[in-house]
PDB file of C-alpha atoms in Angstrom:
ATOM      1  CA  UNK A  17     -77.515  11.870 130.816  1.00 50.00           C
ATOM      2  CA  UNK A  18     -73.832  13.437 131.746  1.00 55.00           C
ATOM      3  CA  UNK A  19     -73.119  16.972 131.768  1.00 57.00           C
ATOM      4  CA  UNK A  20     -70.258  16.188 129.221  1.00 61.00           C
ATOM      5  CA  UNK A  21     -73.039  15.092 126.421  1.00 60.00           C
ATOM      6  CA  UNK A  22     -74.715  18.478 126.788  1.00 67.00           C
ATOM      7  CA  UNK A  23     -71.550  20.335 126.746  1.00 82.00           C
ATOM      8  CA  UNK A  24     -70.194  18.422 123.685  1.00 94.00           C
ATOM      9  CA  UNK A  25     -68.014  20.100 121.086  1.00 97.00           C
ATOM     10  CA  UNK A  26     -67.823  18.880 117.539  1.00 97.00           C
ATOM     11  CA  UNK A  27     -65.238  20.418 114.942  1.00 97.00           C
ATOM     12  CA  UNK A  28     -64.871  19.333 111.539  1.00 97.00           C
ATOM     13  CA  UNK A  29     -63.087  20.381 108.407  1.00 97.00           C
ATOM     14  CA  UNK A  30     -64.143  18.988 105.238  1.00 97.00           C
ATOM     15  CA  UNK A  31     -64.592  19.242 101.523  1.00 97.00           C
ATOM     16  CA  UNK A  32     -68.144  18.059 101.625  1.00 98.00           C
ATOM     17  CA  UNK A  33     -70.979  20.387 102.030  1.00 98.00           C
ATOM     18  CA  UNK A  34     -73.128  20.451 105.402  1.00 98.00           C
ATOM     19  CA  UNK A  35     -76.890  20.320 105.956  1.00 98.00           C
ATOM     20  CA  UNK A  36     -77.914  23.296 108.027  1.00 98.00           C
ATOM     21  CA  UNK A  37     -81.014  21.514 109.378  1.00 98.00           C
ATOM     22  CA  UNK A  38     -79.190  18.251 110.103  1.00 98.00           C
ATOM     23  CA  UNK A  39     -76.801  20.402 112.175  1.00 98.00           C
ATOM     24  CA  UNK A  40     -79.093  22.468 113.935  1.00 98.00           C
ATOM     25  CA  UNK A  41     -80.963  19.211 114.829  1.00 98.00           C
ATOM     26  CA  UNK A  42     -77.915  17.564 116.320  1.00 97.00           C
ATOM     27  CA  UNK A  43     -77.652  20.850 118.571  1.00 97.00           C
ATOM     28  CA  UNK A  44     -81.169  20.508 119.553  1.00 97.00           C
ATOM     29  CA  UNK A  45     -81.861  16.941 120.019  1.00 96.00           C
ATOM     30  CA  UNK A  46     -81.810  15.396 123.392  1.00 95.00           C
ATOM     31  CA  UNK A  47     -80.984  18.538 124.735  1.00 95.00           C
ATOM     32  CA  UNK A  48     -83.492  19.646 127.271  1.00 94.00           C
ATOM     33  CA  UNK A  49     -80.803  21.908 129.257  1.00 93.00           C
ATOM     34  CA  UNK A  50     -80.434  24.544 126.750  1.00 96.00           C
ATOM     35  CA  UNK A  51     -83.162  27.257 125.759  1.00 97.00           C
ATOM     36  CA  UNK A  52     -81.001  28.798 122.917  1.00 98.00           C
ATOM     37  CA  UNK A  53     -79.526  27.646 119.739  1.00 98.00           C
ATOM     38  CA  UNK A  54     -77.487  30.405 117.488  1.00 98.00           C
ATOM     39  CA  UNK A  55     -76.110  29.328 113.998  1.00 98.00           C
ATOM     40  CA  UNK A  56     -74.254  31.187 111.750  1.00 98.00           C
ATOM     41  CA  UNK A  57     -73.606  30.208 108.080  1.00 98.00           C
ATOM     42  CA  UNK A  58     -70.956  31.847 105.717  1.00 97.00           C
ATOM     43  CA  UNK A  59     -71.200  31.734 101.923  1.00 95.00           C
ATOM     44  CA  UNK A  60     -68.811  32.128  99.256  1.00 93.00           C
ATOM     45  CA  UNK A  61     -69.656  35.717  97.808  1.00 88.00           C
ATOM     46  CA  UNK A  62     -68.989  36.920  94.093  1.00 86.00           C
ATOM     47  CA  UNK A  63     -67.129  40.174  95.521  1.00 77.00           C
ATOM     48  CA  UNK A  64     -64.213  40.893  97.811  1.00 72.00           C
ATOM     49  CA  UNK A  65     -61.223  43.198  98.318  1.00 64.00           C
ATOM     50  CA  UNK A  66     -59.766  42.172  94.779  1.00 60.00           C
ATOM     51  CA  UNK A  67     -63.330  42.580  92.812  1.00 70.00           C
ATOM     52  CA  UNK A  68     -65.257  40.317  91.676  1.00 85.00           C
ATOM     53  CA  UNK A  69     -64.645  36.538  92.438  1.00 86.00           C
ATOM     54  CA  UNK A  70     -65.634  33.362  90.759  1.00 87.00           C
ATOM     55  CA  UNK A  71     -65.011  31.116  93.550  1.00 91.00           C
ATOM     56  CA  UNK A  72     -62.484  30.384  96.328  1.00 92.00           C
ATOM     57  CA  UNK A  73     -59.713  27.564  97.226  1.00 95.00           C
ATOM     58  CA  UNK A  74     -59.162  27.074 100.669  1.00 95.00           C
ATOM     59  CA  UNK A  75     -56.043  25.046 102.049  1.00 95.00           C
ATOM     60  CA  UNK A  76     -55.058  23.920 105.640  1.00 94.00           C
ATOM     61  CA  UNK A  77     -52.599  21.958 107.638  1.00 89.00           C
ATOM     62  CA  UNK A  78     -55.250  19.351 109.267  1.00 86.00           C
ATOM     63  CA  UNK A  79     -53.409  18.788 112.706  1.00 86.00           C
ATOM     64  CA  UNK A  80     -52.862  22.293 113.331  1.00 93.00           C
ATOM     65  CA  UNK A  81     -56.279  23.600 111.981  1.00 95.00           C
ATOM     66  CA  UNK A  82     -58.368  21.497 114.278  1.00 94.00           C
ATOM     67  CA  UNK A  83     -56.112  22.311 117.160  1.00 96.00           C
ATOM     68  CA  UNK A  84     -56.692  25.932 116.687  1.00 96.00           C
ATOM     69  CA  UNK A  85     -60.365  25.538 116.272  1.00 97.00           C
ATOM     70  CA  UNK A  86     -60.546  23.623 119.584  1.00 97.00           C
ATOM     71  CA  UNK A  87     -58.838  26.364 121.308  1.00 97.00           C
ATOM     72  CA  UNK A  88     -60.975  28.899 120.035  1.00 97.00           C
ATOM     73  CA  UNK A  89     -64.178  26.882 121.300  1.00 98.00           C
ATOM     74  CA  UNK A  90     -62.247  26.394 124.954  1.00 97.00           C
ATOM     75  CA  UNK A  91     -62.032  30.216 125.056  1.00 97.00           C
ATOM     76  CA  UNK A  92     -65.649  30.832 124.275  1.00 98.00           C
ATOM     77  CA  UNK A  93     -66.481  28.233 126.868  1.00 97.00           C
ATOM     78  CA  UNK A  94     -64.068  29.877 129.365  1.00 97.00           C
ATOM     79  CA  UNK A  95     -66.089  33.046 128.773  1.00 97.00           C
ATOM     80  CA  UNK A  96     -69.720  32.042 128.543  1.00 97.00           C
ATOM     81  CA  UNK A  97     -71.988  29.242 130.103  1.00 96.00           C
ATOM     82  CA  UNK A  98     -72.506  27.420 126.661  1.00 97.00           C
ATOM     83  CA  UNK A  99     -73.945  23.928 126.213  1.00 97.00           C
ATOM     84  CA  UNK A 100     -73.163  22.222 122.563  1.00 98.00           C
ATOM     85  CA  UNK A 101     -70.887  23.987 119.946  1.00 98.00           C
ATOM     86  CA  UNK A 102     -70.468  22.537 116.192  1.00 98.00           C
ATOM     87  CA  UNK A 103     -67.703  24.377 113.848  1.00 98.00           C
ATOM     88  CA  UNK A 104     -67.647  23.137 110.468  1.00 98.00           C
ATOM     89  CA  UNK A 105     -65.268  24.637 107.831  1.00 98.00           C
ATOM     90  CA  UNK A 106     -64.899  23.592 104.120  1.00 98.00           C
ATOM     91  CA  UNK A 107     -61.608  23.365 102.197  1.00 98.00           C
ATOM     92  CA  UNK A 108     -60.734  22.705  98.753  1.00 97.00           C
ATOM     93  CA  UNK A 109     -62.547  24.487  95.727  1.00 97.00           C
ATOM     94  CA  UNK A 110     -65.752  26.408  96.235  1.00 96.00           C
ATOM     95  CA  UNK A 111     -68.132  28.428  94.048  1.00 94.00           C
ATOM     96  CA  UNK A 112     -69.930  31.456  94.609  1.00 93.00           C
ATOM     97  CA  UNK A 113     -73.075  31.122  96.944  1.00 95.00           C
ATOM     98  CA  UNK A 114     -71.695  27.742  98.454  1.00 97.00           C
ATOM     99  CA  UNK A 115     -71.674  27.432 101.839  1.00 98.00           C
ATOM    100  CA  UNK A 116     -67.953  27.826 103.606  1.00 97.00           C
ATOM    101  CA  UNK A 117     -68.791  27.668 107.476  1.00 98.00           C
ATOM    102  CA  UNK A 118     -71.087  26.747 109.768  1.00 98.00           C
ATOM    103  CA  UNK A 119     -71.089  27.821 113.684  1.00 98.00           C
ATOM    104  CA  UNK A 120     -73.648  26.506 115.886  1.00 98.00           C
ATOM    105  CA  UNK A 121     -73.949  27.314 119.707  1.00 98.00           C
ATOM    106  CA  UNK A 122     -76.415  26.130 122.123  1.00 98.00           C
ATOM    107  CA  UNK A 123     -76.710  27.704 125.623  1.00 97.00           C
ATOM    108  CA  UNK A 124     -79.540  28.126 128.503  1.00 97.00           C
ATOM    109  CA  UNK A 125     -79.805  31.751 127.409  1.00 96.00           C
ATOM    110  CA  UNK A 126     -79.772  33.641 123.934  1.00 97.00           C
ATOM    111  CA  UNK A 127     -77.354  36.039 124.836  1.00 98.00           C
ATOM    112  CA  UNK A 128     -74.564  33.746 125.915  1.00 98.00           C
ATOM    113  CA  UNK A 129     -75.192  31.817 122.364  1.00 98.00           C
ATOM    114  CA  UNK A 130     -74.876  35.065 120.667  1.00 98.00           C
ATOM    115  CA  UNK A 131     -71.874  36.119 121.852  1.00 98.00           C
ATOM    116  CA  UNK A 132     -70.022  32.813 121.868  1.00 98.00           C
ATOM    117  CA  UNK A 133     -71.195  32.303 118.102  1.00 98.00           C
ATOM    118  CA  UNK A 134     -69.859  35.764 116.917  1.00 97.00           C
ATOM    119  CA  UNK A 135     -66.706  35.412 119.015  1.00 97.00           C
ATOM    120  CA  UNK A 136     -66.058  31.884 117.672  1.00 98.00           C
ATOM    121  CA  UNK A 137     -66.483  33.646 114.126  1.00 96.00           C
ATOM    122  CA  UNK A 138     -64.303  36.579 114.816  1.00 94.00           C
ATOM    123  CA  UNK A 139     -61.343  34.384 116.108  1.00 93.00           C
ATOM    124  CA  UNK A 140     -61.850  31.693 113.367  1.00 94.00           C
ATOM    125  CA  UNK A 141     -61.348  34.250 110.591  1.00 90.00           C
ATOM    126  CA  UNK A 142     -58.319  35.992 112.493  1.00 89.00           C
ATOM    127  CA  UNK A 143     -56.619  32.842 113.997  1.00 90.00           C
ATOM    128  CA  UNK A 144     -57.486  29.582 112.285  1.00 91.00           C
ATOM    129  CA  UNK A 145     -54.702  28.636 109.909  1.00 92.00           C
ATOM    130  CA  UNK A 146     -56.587  28.474 106.936  1.00 93.00           C
ATOM    131  CA  UNK A 147     -54.984  29.906 103.402  1.00 92.00           C
ATOM    132  CA  UNK A 148     -57.650  31.323 100.756  1.00 91.00           C
ATOM    133  CA  UNK A 149     -57.211  32.031  97.388  1.00 90.00           C
ATOM    134  CA  UNK A 150     -59.735  33.846  95.477  1.00 88.00           C
ATOM    135  CA  UNK A 151     -60.465  33.055  91.946  1.00 88.00           C
ATOM    136  CA  UNK A 152     -61.469  35.797  89.326  1.00 85.00           C
ATOM    137  CA  UNK A 153     -60.892  36.786  85.777  1.00 85.00           C
ATOM    138  CA  UNK A 154     -57.845  38.785  86.580  1.00 85.00           C
ATOM    139  CA  UNK A 155     -56.383  35.706  88.281  1.00 85.00           C
ATOM    140  CA  UNK A 156     -55.772  33.946  91.565  1.00 87.00           C
ATOM    141  CA  UNK A 157     -55.138  36.186  94.475  1.00 84.00           C
ATOM    142  CA  UNK A 158     -54.285  34.901  98.019  1.00 85.00           C
ATOM    143  CA  UNK A 159     -56.451  36.704 100.785  1.00 83.00           C
ATOM    144  CA  UNK A 160     -55.194  37.952 103.987  1.00 78.00           C
ATOM    145  CA  UNK A 161     -57.338  38.695 107.114  1.00 71.00           C
ATOM    146  CA  UNK A 162     -59.058  41.955 106.700  1.00 71.00           C
ATOM    147  CA  UNK A 163     -58.007  44.730 109.179  1.00 72.00           C
ATOM    148  CA  UNK A 164     -61.822  45.147 110.443  1.00 74.00           C
ATOM    149  CA  UNK A 165     -61.855  41.284 111.082  1.00 69.00           C
ATOM    150  CA  UNK A 166     -58.567  41.822 113.122  1.00 73.00           C
ATOM    151  CA  UNK A 167     -60.024  44.834 114.973  1.00 66.00           C
ATOM    152  CA  UNK A 168     -62.864  43.013 115.837  1.00 73.00           C
ATOM    153  CA  UNK A 169     -61.195  39.863 117.291  1.00 73.00           C
ATOM    154  CA  UNK A 170     -58.927  42.356 119.290  1.00 76.00           C
ATOM    155  CA  UNK A 171     -62.058  43.993 120.894  1.00 80.00           C
ATOM    156  CA  UNK A 172     -63.058  40.758 122.469  1.00 85.00           C
TER     157      UNK A 172
END
């Protein structure tokens, strides 16, 4: 199998939920070069900066969003020796406890997979063009990137 097969990148922005086990399997199957897979799944939580949250609505500009996500993955690839990368981000109306984002990274060694996964998430939260509106009993509120997220991304 070719090197490009092992270093594949999958980026999806979608309204449908994703299956964690199926995404892990895709990172693992026919991938004997890598000895580590690190995954992260983010969920919609019921509390944030504005208080109690009942849901979240996400918008994006498709061409810009996918390009931004690809650039973030490319930056991670330039820093660490990683194999397969999958980034899935959901858009549309999401309820509390629903999956919102998946980042999976394979590599020959665990430390590179951990670092690359965290890097991708930190930059996704601050650089990817998603617009988030929290739903609550008080009304809907557009959410900005948190200062702590911006600080983490800046420290890479």
